[in-house]
Amino acid sequence: MYYGARGIVGLVKPTYRPGSMESFIRLMPEGVGFIPLHVGVRAGTDQEFQQALAIAEKKVAKLAELGADIVMIMGAPPTMVRGYGADARTAEELTQKYRVTVLTATIAQVEAFRALGIRKLVGITYFQDDLNRKFAQFFEDGGFKVAAMKGLDVPFSDAGKIPPEAIYAFAKKVFVDFQHPGAGMGNAEAAPPARAGPGVWAVAGGDAVRTKGETTMSRWKLFCSGLVLTWGCLTGFGAEAQEIRGKAEAEGKMVFYATFNANDSKTIIDGFRQAYPKIDAVFYRATDAQLMERILTEARAGKSLWDVVTTTSFYGHTLKKRGLLAAYDSAERKSYREGYKDPQGFWTSTYTN
């Protein structure tokens, strides 16, 4: 399949900083083409962000001329500083004017929060108080309760160099300071929405895009914009979950059979260890076929060594059919649409193309 066979996505990136665009492209289906343009934000000031959308409009016009099927204006601050609702109005005006679907990062972020059932959040950014107050007001006006909005003390030019460990540590400190359970975590350039701990979601500023091929894809995809780093929401943590956690801690070990690459598998395990320090979490990585052979061999021997597995739908169906999966209807599954989870609770989607 050639690049562009499933549609062309025009990207309007605020800065020339690498990272977020590469992550965006890696997560897209095969056959999608990209045309990136840049606004050229360098200082990261309120005034610069206020002017950024005017420059972004010129880029949208150029992308429409070049034949883009959809345009994503990446980066949250340029629309946040204009207040809640300005993003939707801007997207609609540009869509009508240039006859190409236009989306913004903040539209995607708000939809992602609502899809995850987020009502209350804390945010960390790499901006300081004046801008953070505007970011907090944006979400408050959107119907969310913002418990805190704090900025890492780092020059704007160095924002792309912040280690994931530093982001996690700062997110955790903000949560602890505001007496919230758990801690948000995330890599500004690469992290997907993730469960960061008991009762806590961590969401790295989400972009969403619909691509067009023979038909328009109906599924929204969540990505990282990198300008607003990490958002955590507070949800319930019921007695049933506490009981499950107690039993898991008593057992003392969790084995994850993974088809993710080694770096992603390690990130998941590291996050699990942070959330559940009393449980020794390890992973074994292999291909779908290799994992299936290993699982079936263990089953024949009467001793399954794994607790959690990621695999494709075909192999997942086989495991369910053979009675090798246990049902687990977690609270998080309520945020998943039908078709992305097993009605009986035997599996839940982790990614989809």
Coordinates of C-alpha atoms in Angstrom, one line a residue:
M1 CA 0.0 0.0 0.0
Y2 CA 1.5 3.4 -1.0
Y3 CA 1.7 6.4 1.3
G4 CA -1.5 8.4 1.0
A5 CA -3.6 5.5 -0.1
R6 CA -5.8 5.8 3.0
G7 CA -5.7 9.6 3.0
I8 CA -3.4 12.6 3.6
V9 CA -3.1 14.2 7.0
G10 CA -1.8 17.8 7.2
L11 CA 0.0 18.6 10.4
V12 CA 0.4 22.1 11.7
K13 CA 3.0 21.9 14.4
P14 CA 3.6 25.0 16.7
T15 CA 7.4 24.5 17.2
Y16 CA 10.2 22.9 15.3
R17 CA 10.9 20.6 18.3
P18 CA 11.1 16.9 17.4
G19 CA 9.2 14.2 19.1
S20 CA 5.5 14.7 19.1
M21 CA 5.0 14.6 15.4
E22 CA 7.2 11.4 15.1
S23 CA 5.1 9.7 17.8
F24 CA 1.9 10.8 16.0
I25 CA 3.0 9.3 12.7
R26 CA 4.2 6.0 14.3
L27 CA 0.7 5.4 15.7
M28 CA -1.1 5.9 12.4
P29 CA -2.3 3.0 10.2
E30 CA -0.3 1.9 7.2
G31 CA -1.1 3.8 4.0
V32 CA -1.7 7.2 5.6
G33 CA 0.5 10.1 4.2
F34 CA 1.6 13.2 6.0
I35 CA 2.4 16.8 5.1
P36 CA 3.9 18.7 8.1
L37 CA 4.1 22.5 8.3
H38 CA 5.3 24.6 11.2
V39 CA 4.2 27.8 12.9
G40 CA 7.6 28.6 14.3
V41 CA 6.8 29.2 18.0
R42 CA 10.2 29.8 19.8
A43 CA 9.7 31.8 23.0
G44 CA 6.5 30.1 24.3
T45 CA 4.9 33.4 25.5
D46 CA 1.3 34.3 25.8
Q47 CA 1.7 36.9 23.1
E48 CA 3.3 34.4 20.7
F49 CA 0.6 31.9 21.3
Q50 CA -2.1 34.6 20.7
Q51 CA -0.6 35.2 17.3
A52 CA 0.0 31.5 16.5
L53 CA -3.5 30.8 15.2
A54 CA -3.3 33.5 12.5
I55 CA -0.1 31.9 11.2
A56 CA -1.7 28.4 11.6
E57 CA -4.5 29.5 9.3
K58 CA -2.0 30.3 6.5
K59 CA -0.6 26.7 7.0
V60 CA -4.2 25.3 6.8
A61 CA -4.8 27.1 3.5
K62 CA -1.5 25.7 2.1
L63 CA -2.4 22.2 3.2
A64 CA -5.8 22.4 1.6
E65 CA -4.2 23.6 -1.6
L66 CA -1.8 20.6 -1.4
G67 CA -4.7 18.2 -1.2
A68 CA -4.8 17.2 2.5
D69 CA -7.9 15.2 3.5
I70 CA -7.8 16.4 7.1
V71 CA -5.7 18.9 9.0
M72 CA -4.6 18.7 12.7
I73 CA -3.5 21.9 14.4
M74 CA -1.2 20.4 17.0
G75 CA -0.3 21.9 20.4
A76 CA -2.7 23.0 23.1
P77 CA -1.6 26.5 24.2
P78 CA -2.4 28.4 21.0
T79 CA -6.1 27.6 21.4
M80 CA -6.2 27.4 25.3
V81 CA -5.1 31.0 25.7
R82 CA -8.1 32.2 23.7
G83 CA -10.5 30.5 26.1
Y84 CA -12.8 27.5 26.1
G85 CA -14.9 27.2 22.9
A86 CA -12.4 29.2 20.7
D87 CA -10.9 25.9 19.5
A88 CA -14.2 24.6 18.2
R89 CA -15.1 27.9 16.6
T90 CA -11.7 28.1 14.9
A91 CA -11.9 24.6 13.6
E92 CA -15.4 25.1 12.2
E93 CA -14.5 28.4 10.6
L94 CA -11.4 27.0 8.9
T95 CA -13.2 23.9 7.8
Q96 CA -15.9 26.0 6.1
K97 CA -13.4 28.4 4.6
Y98 CA -10.9 26.0 3.2
R99 CA -13.2 23.0 2.6
V100 CA -11.0 20.6 4.5
T101 CA -11.8 19.0 7.9
V102 CA -9.8 20.9 10.6
L103 CA -9.2 19.6 14.2
T104 CA -7.3 21.1 17.1
A105 CA -5.4 19.4 19.9
T106 CA -7.7 20.8 22.6
I107 CA -10.8 19.5 20.9
A108 CA -9.2 16.0 21.1
Q109 CA -8.1 16.5 24.7
V110 CA -11.5 17.4 26.0
E111 CA -13.1 14.5 24.1
A112 CA -10.5 12.1 25.5
F113 CA -11.1 13.3 29.1
R114 CA -14.9 12.8 28.6
A115 CA -14.4 9.4 27.0
L116 CA -12.4 8.4 30.1
G117 CA -15.0 9.7 32.5
I118 CA -12.7 12.4 33.9
R119 CA -14.4 14.9 36.1
K120 CA -11.5 16.2 38.3
L121 CA -7.9 16.7 37.3
V122 CA -4.5 18.0 38.0
G123 CA -2.2 19.2 35.3
I124 CA 1.5 19.7 34.9
T125 CA 3.0 21.8 32.1
Y126 CA 6.3 23.4 31.3
F127 CA 4.9 26.9 31.6
Q128 CA 4.6 29.2 34.6
D129 CA 1.7 30.8 36.6
D130 CA 0.1 33.2 34.1
L131 CA -0.3 30.7 31.4
N132 CA -1.2 27.9 33.8
R133 CA -4.1 30.0 35.2
K134 CA -5.4 30.3 31.6
F135 CA -5.0 26.6 31.0
A136 CA -6.9 25.8 34.3
Q137 CA -9.7 28.3 33.4
F138 CA -10.0 26.6 30.0
F139 CA -10.8 23.2 31.6
E140 CA -13.0 24.8 34.3
D141 CA -15.1 26.5 31.6
G142 CA -15.3 23.1 29.9
G143 CA -17.0 21.6 32.9
F144 CA -13.9 20.0 34.7
K145 CA -12.8 20.6 38.2
V146 CA -9.1 21.6 38.2
A147 CA -7.4 20.8 41.5
A148 CA -4.0 22.1 40.4
M149 CA -2.1 23.3 37.3
K150 CA 1.6 23.5 38.0
G151 CA 4.6 24.1 35.7
L152 CA 8.0 22.4 35.6
D153 CA 10.8 25.0 36.0
V154 CA 12.5 24.5 32.6
P155 CA 13.3 26.8 29.7
F156 CA 10.8 26.6 26.9
S157 CA 13.7 25.7 24.5
D158 CA 14.6 22.7 26.6
A159 CA 11.0 21.3 27.1
G160 CA 11.6 18.5 24.7
K161 CA 14.5 17.2 26.7
I162 CA 12.7 16.6 30.0
P163 CA 13.3 12.9 31.0
P164 CA 10.1 10.8 31.5
E165 CA 11.4 10.1 35.1
A166 CA 11.4 13.8 35.9
I167 CA 7.9 14.2 34.5
Y168 CA 6.6 11.3 36.6
A169 CA 8.3 12.6 39.8
F170 CA 6.9 16.1 39.3
A171 CA 3.4 14.7 38.6
K172 CA 3.6 12.5 41.7
K173 CA 4.7 15.5 43.8
V174 CA 1.8 17.6 42.6
F175 CA -0.7 14.8 43.4
V176 CA 0.8 14.3 46.9
D177 CA 0.8 18.1 47.6
F178 CA -2.9 18.3 46.8
Q179 CA -3.6 15.1 48.9
H180 CA -4.8 13.0 45.9
P181 CA -4.3 9.3 45.7
G182 CA -1.8 7.9 43.2
A183 CA 0.2 9.9 40.8
G184 CA 0.0 11.0 37.1
M185 CA 2.8 10.0 34.8
G186 CA 3.7 10.3 31.2
N187 CA 6.3 11.1 28.5
A188 CA 5.3 14.3 26.8
E189 CA 6.4 13.0 23.4
A190 CA 5.4 9.4 23.5
A191 CA 3.0 8.3 26.3
P192 CA -0.5 7.1 25.6
P193 CA -3.3 7.4 28.1
A194 CA -2.5 5.0 30.9
R195 CA -3.5 3.9 34.3
A196 CA -1.0 5.6 36.6
G197 CA -2.1 4.1 39.9
P198 CA -5.2 3.3 42.0
G199 CA -8.0 5.6 41.0
V200 CA -5.8 7.7 38.7
W201 CA -5.6 8.1 34.9
A202 CA -2.6 9.7 33.3
V203 CA -3.2 11.3 29.9
A204 CA -0.5 13.1 27.9
G205 CA -2.1 15.9 26.0
G206 CA -4.2 14.1 23.4
D207 CA -4.5 14.8 19.7
A208 CA -7.2 13.0 17.8
V209 CA -7.6 12.5 14.1
R210 CA -9.8 10.7 11.6
T211 CA -8.1 9.5 8.4
K212 CA -9.8 9.0 5.1
G213 CA -9.2 6.2 2.7
E214 CA -12.0 4.5 0.7
T215 CA -14.2 5.5 3.7
T216 CA -13.7 7.7 6.6
M217 CA -12.5 5.8 9.7
S218 CA -15.1 6.0 12.5
R219 CA -12.7 5.5 15.3
W220 CA -11.0 8.3 17.1
K221 CA -7.3 7.8 17.9
L222 CA -5.6 9.4 20.9
F223 CA -2.1 10.8 20.5
C224 CA 0.4 13.1 22.3
S225 CA 0.7 16.8 21.4
G226 CA 3.6 17.4 23.8
L227 CA 2.7 21.0 24.8
V228 CA 0.6 20.2 27.8
L229 CA 2.4 17.3 29.3
T230 CA 0.4 15.3 31.8
W231 CA -3.2 15.3 33.1
G232 CA -4.4 13.1 35.9
C233 CA -8.0 12.5 36.9
L234 CA -9.5 11.2 40.1
T235 CA -12.0 8.4 40.0
G236 CA -13.4 6.0 42.5
F237 CA -11.5 3.1 44.0
G238 CA -14.1 0.7 45.4
A239 CA -14.1 -2.2 47.9
E240 CA -13.9 -4.8 45.2
A241 CA -10.8 -3.3 43.7
Q242 CA -9.3 -3.1 47.2
E243 CA -10.0 -6.8 47.7
I244 CA -8.4 -7.7 44.4
R245 CA -5.3 -5.6 45.2
G246 CA -5.0 -7.3 48.6
K247 CA -5.1 -10.8 47.1
A248 CA -2.5 -9.8 44.4
E249 CA -0.2 -8.4 47.1
A250 CA -0.5 -11.6 49.1
E251 CA 0.4 -13.6 46.0
G252 CA 3.4 -11.2 45.5
K253 CA 4.1 -11.6 41.8
M254 CA 2.6 -10.6 38.4
V255 CA 3.9 -12.0 35.1
F256 CA 3.0 -10.1 32.0
Y257 CA 3.3 -11.9 28.6
A258 CA 3.8 -9.1 26.1
T259 CA 3.8 -8.6 22.4
F260 CA 4.7 -4.9 22.8
N261 CA 8.3 -4.0 22.1
A262 CA 10.7 -4.2 25.0
N263 CA 10.7 -0.4 25.8
D264 CA 6.9 -0.2 25.9
S265 CA 6.7 -3.4 28.0
K266 CA 9.2 -2.0 30.4
T267 CA 7.3 1.3 30.7
I268 CA 4.1 -0.6 31.6
I269 CA 5.9 -2.8 34.1
D270 CA 7.6 0.2 35.7
G271 CA 4.3 2.0 36.0
F272 CA 2.7 -1.1 37.6
R273 CA 5.6 -1.3 40.1
Q274 CA 5.1 2.4 41.0
A275 CA 1.4 1.8 41.6
Y276 CA 1.8 -1.6 43.4
P277 CA 5.2 -1.7 45.1
K278 CA 4.4 -4.8 47.1
I279 CA 4.0 -6.9 43.9
D280 CA 7.0 -8.1 42.0
A281 CA 6.1 -7.4 38.3
V282 CA 8.0 -9.0 35.4
F283 CA 7.4 -9.4 31.7
Y284 CA 8.2 -11.9 29.0
R285 CA 8.2 -10.6 25.5
A286 CA 7.7 -12.7 22.3
T287 CA 5.6 -12.9 19.1
D288 CA 1.9 -13.8 19.2
A289 CA 2.7 -17.3 17.9
Q290 CA 5.5 -17.9 20.4
L291 CA 3.4 -16.7 23.3
M292 CA 0.5 -19.0 22.2
E293 CA 2.8 -22.0 22.0
R294 CA 4.2 -21.2 25.5
I295 CA 0.7 -20.7 27.0
L296 CA -0.6 -23.9 25.6
T297 CA 2.4 -25.8 26.7
E298 CA 2.0 -24.5 30.3
A299 CA -1.7 -25.4 30.2
R300 CA -0.9 -29.0 29.1
A301 CA 1.5 -29.2 32.0
G302 CA -1.2 -28.0 34.4
K303 CA 0.8 -24.9 35.5
S304 CA 0.2 -21.5 33.9
L305 CA 3.0 -19.1 34.8
W306 CA 1.4 -15.9 33.3
D307 CA -1.2 -13.5 34.8
V308 CA -1.7 -11.0 31.9
V309 CA -1.2 -11.3 28.2
T310 CA -1.4 -8.9 25.2
T311 CA -2.1 -10.6 21.9
T312 CA -4.1 -10.1 18.7
S313 CA -7.8 -10.9 18.4
F314 CA -7.3 -14.2 16.7
Y315 CA -5.1 -15.6 19.5
G316 CA -7.3 -14.0 22.1
H317 CA -10.3 -15.8 20.7
T318 CA -8.4 -19.1 20.8
L319 CA -7.5 -18.6 24.5
K320 CA -11.1 -17.8 25.4
K321 CA -12.4 -20.8 23.5
R322 CA -9.9 -23.1 25.3
G323 CA -11.0 -21.7 28.7
L324 CA -7.7 -20.2 29.5
L325 CA -8.9 -16.7 30.2
A326 CA -10.6 -15.5 33.4
A327 CA -13.3 -12.8 33.3
Y328 CA -12.3 -9.4 34.8
D329 CA -14.8 -6.6 34.4
S330 CA -12.6 -3.7 35.7
A331 CA -14.0 -0.2 36.3
E332 CA -11.9 1.1 33.4
R333 CA -13.9 -1.0 30.9
K334 CA -16.9 1.2 31.4
S335 CA -15.1 3.9 29.4
Y336 CA -14.7 1.5 26.4
R337 CA -17.2 1.4 23.6
E338 CA -19.0 -1.8 22.6
G339 CA -16.8 -3.7 20.1
Y340 CA -13.6 -2.8 22.0
K341 CA -14.3 -5.2 24.9
D342 CA -15.6 -8.7 25.4
P343 CA -19.3 -8.6 26.6
Q344 CA -18.4 -11.3 29.2
G345 CA -15.3 -9.5 30.4
F346 CA -12.6 -11.9 29.0
W347 CA -10.7 -9.3 27.1
T348 CA -10.4 -5.5 26.5
S349 CA -8.7 -3.8 23.6
T350 CA -5.3 -2.1 24.3
Y351 CA -4.8 -0.8 20.8
T352 CA -6.4 -0.9 17.4
N353 CA -5.7 0.0 13.8

